[in-house]
Structure formats: structure tokens, C-alpha cells
């Protein structure tokens, strides 16, 4: 376990390793699916070097249109967003690319918010638009092992009175 910076408000941190081959979850709301597909088409060579996961229709679209190997979760509104969140919490997802539509109400908004919250809790990179996805995917850190620091949320040990 790594100790936190003394100037940081809380600590200590656990170190969670990310392999060279990142595990990337791709999600897109209906109005954003074509934008994600266009972005993925441009980045298909880079995406092929990583392990890809996606929610229902998005995964089918990426696999069908680009020939990418994609492990599919359920559709977002049917539990897929929660499955991605569980993957983040369990250390099975390293990076979330979520093209969500901020101008359209979603019936599963609470699931979307929960996924974004859990990604922040576990210090997982999240890209919610094309520009951020471009910057993250083109980072030199995408192709090397990386130690992700996650705040230790376990309760403090209680000393026994002897």
C-alpha cells in the first residue's frame, strides 16, 4: 500500500495495476451511437490493441461495423450500465468511454449517475465526449503498465483494549 501525500486531505491509497492491454468499456446513448462509431472507426487500430467491453446495442454496432472483438453487457437501461459499474468496482474495467447525451432525459439517469460516481471513487479514467476520448486514447499511458491509486475506503481497525 502506498502512503498518500501529506498535503492530501485523506489517505492512504491502494495501488491497482493496469496492464499494457487496457480493459475499455464503451457506452453510447442512442443519439451518440453514430458519433462513437465514427470515433471508433478512426481509432480502430488502437482499440484492437486493448480488451473491449460494451453495453448491448453499442457492442453489437462496434463488432458488426468494425469487426472488433467486444464482450457485451446488457443494454444500458436493462442493467448494462450497472454491469460496467460492477466491473469498475471489481477491477475488471480500466477505462470508461461513455458518450452520453446531456440534452436528452434518460429513463435510467440514476444508473448513469451511479456509473460515473463509481468510476470517480475507483479513480478510473472516464471520457464523456470525443475530445476527451481523443486525449485519453492518445496518451502514452495507454500502452504501458500503470499503477492506479485508489483511496482506501475500508473502515479503520479498532484497537482492542488490553
PDB file of N, CA, C and O in Angstrom, residues 2-13 149 151:
ATOM      1  N   UNK A   2       0.595   2.184  -0.876  1.00  0.00           N
ATOM      2  CA  UNK A   2       1.334   3.428  -0.952  1.00  0.00           C
ATOM      3  C   UNK A   2       0.745   4.432   0.028  1.00  0.00           C
ATOM      4  O   UNK A   2      -0.467   4.515   0.188  1.00  0.00           O
ATOM      5  N   UNK A   3       1.586   5.189   0.682  1.00  0.00           N
ATOM      6  CA  UNK A   3       1.104   6.238   1.569  1.00  0.00           C
ATOM      7  C   UNK A   3       0.788   7.471   0.749  1.00  0.00           C
ATOM      8  O   UNK A   3       1.441   7.752  -0.252  1.00  0.00           O
ATOM      9  N   UNK A   4      -0.203   8.211   1.170  1.00  0.00           N
ATOM     10  CA  UNK A   4      -0.631   9.386   0.422  1.00  0.00           C
ATOM     11  C   UNK A   4       0.278  10.579   0.704  1.00  0.00           C
ATOM     12  O   UNK A   4       1.037  10.604   1.669  1.00  0.00           O
ATOM     13  N   UNK A   5       0.159  11.573  -0.145  1.00  0.00           N
ATOM     14  CA  UNK A   5       0.872  12.832   0.015  1.00  0.00           C
ATOM     15  C   UNK A   5       0.355  13.500   1.286  1.00  0.00           C
ATOM     16  O   UNK A   5      -0.855  13.615   1.480  1.00  0.00           O
ATOM     17  N   UNK A   6       1.248  13.951   2.193  1.00  0.00           N
ATOM     18  CA  UNK A   6       0.787  14.574   3.443  1.00  0.00           C
ATOM     19  C   UNK A   6      -0.117  15.789   3.218  1.00  0.00           C
ATOM     20  O   UNK A   6      -0.927  16.128   4.071  1.00  0.00           O
ATOM     21  N   UNK A   7       0.000  16.420   2.062  1.00  0.00           N
ATOM     22  CA  UNK A   7      -0.839  17.583   1.783  1.00  0.00           C
ATOM     23  C   UNK A   7      -2.237  17.168   1.341  1.00  0.00           C
ATOM     24  O   UNK A   7      -3.147  17.975   1.312  1.00  0.00           O
ATOM     25  N   UNK A   8      -2.413  15.892   0.992  1.00  0.00           N
ATOM     26  CA  UNK A   8      -3.716  15.404   0.540  1.00  0.00           C
ATOM     27  C   UNK A   8      -4.683  15.352   1.716  1.00  0.00           C
ATOM     28  O   UNK A   8      -4.285  15.091   2.844  1.00  0.00           O
ATOM     29  N   UNK A   9      -5.972  15.575   1.448  1.00  0.00           N
ATOM     30  CA  UNK A   9      -6.942  15.622   2.536  1.00  0.00           C
ATOM     31  C   UNK A   9      -7.190  14.281   3.212  1.00  0.00           C
ATOM     32  O   UNK A   9      -7.524  14.249   4.375  1.00  0.00           O
ATOM     33  N   UNK A  10      -7.049  13.172   2.461  1.00  0.00           N
ATOM     34  CA  UNK A  10      -7.286  11.857   3.039  1.00  0.00           C
ATOM     35  C   UNK A  10      -6.245  10.876   2.505  1.00  0.00           C
ATOM     36  O   UNK A  10      -5.553  11.143   1.562  1.00  0.00           O
ATOM     37  N   UNK A  11      -6.156   9.727   3.072  1.00  0.00           N
ATOM     38  CA  UNK A  11      -5.221   8.710   2.606  1.00  0.00           C
ATOM     39  C   UNK A  11      -5.564   7.457   3.332  1.00  0.00           C
ATOM     40  O   UNK A  11      -6.606   7.385   3.916  1.00  0.00           O
ATOM     41  N   UNK A  12      -4.871   6.484   3.355  1.00  0.00           N
ATOM     42  CA  UNK A  12      -3.851   6.022   2.414  1.00  0.00           C
ATOM     43  C   UNK A  12      -4.487   5.468   1.137  1.00  0.00           C
ATOM     44  O   UNK A  12      -5.693   5.285   1.066  1.00  0.00           O
ATOM     45  N   UNK A  13      -3.650   5.180   0.184  1.00  0.00           N
ATOM     46  CA  UNK A  13      -4.108   4.695  -1.110  1.00  0.00           C
ATOM     47  C   UNK A  13      -3.691   3.251  -1.336  1.00  0.00           C
ATOM     48  O   UNK A  13      -2.673   2.805  -0.838  1.00  0.00           O
ATOM     49  N   UNK A 149      -3.919   4.714  -8.381  1.00  0.00           N
ATOM     50  CA  UNK A 149      -4.067   4.870  -6.936  1.00  0.00           C
ATOM     51  C   UNK A 149      -5.540   5.058  -6.588  1.00  0.00           C
ATOM     52  O   UNK A 149      -6.222   5.892  -7.171  1.00  0.00           O
ATOM     53  N   UNK A 151      -8.148   5.525  -3.268  1.00  0.00           N
ATOM     54  CA  UNK A 151      -8.273   5.800  -1.845  1.00  0.00           C
ATOM     55  C   UNK A 151      -8.815   4.577  -1.132  1.00  0.00           C
ATOM     56  O   UNK A 151      -9.777   3.952  -1.574  1.00  0.00           O
TER      57      UNK A 151
END
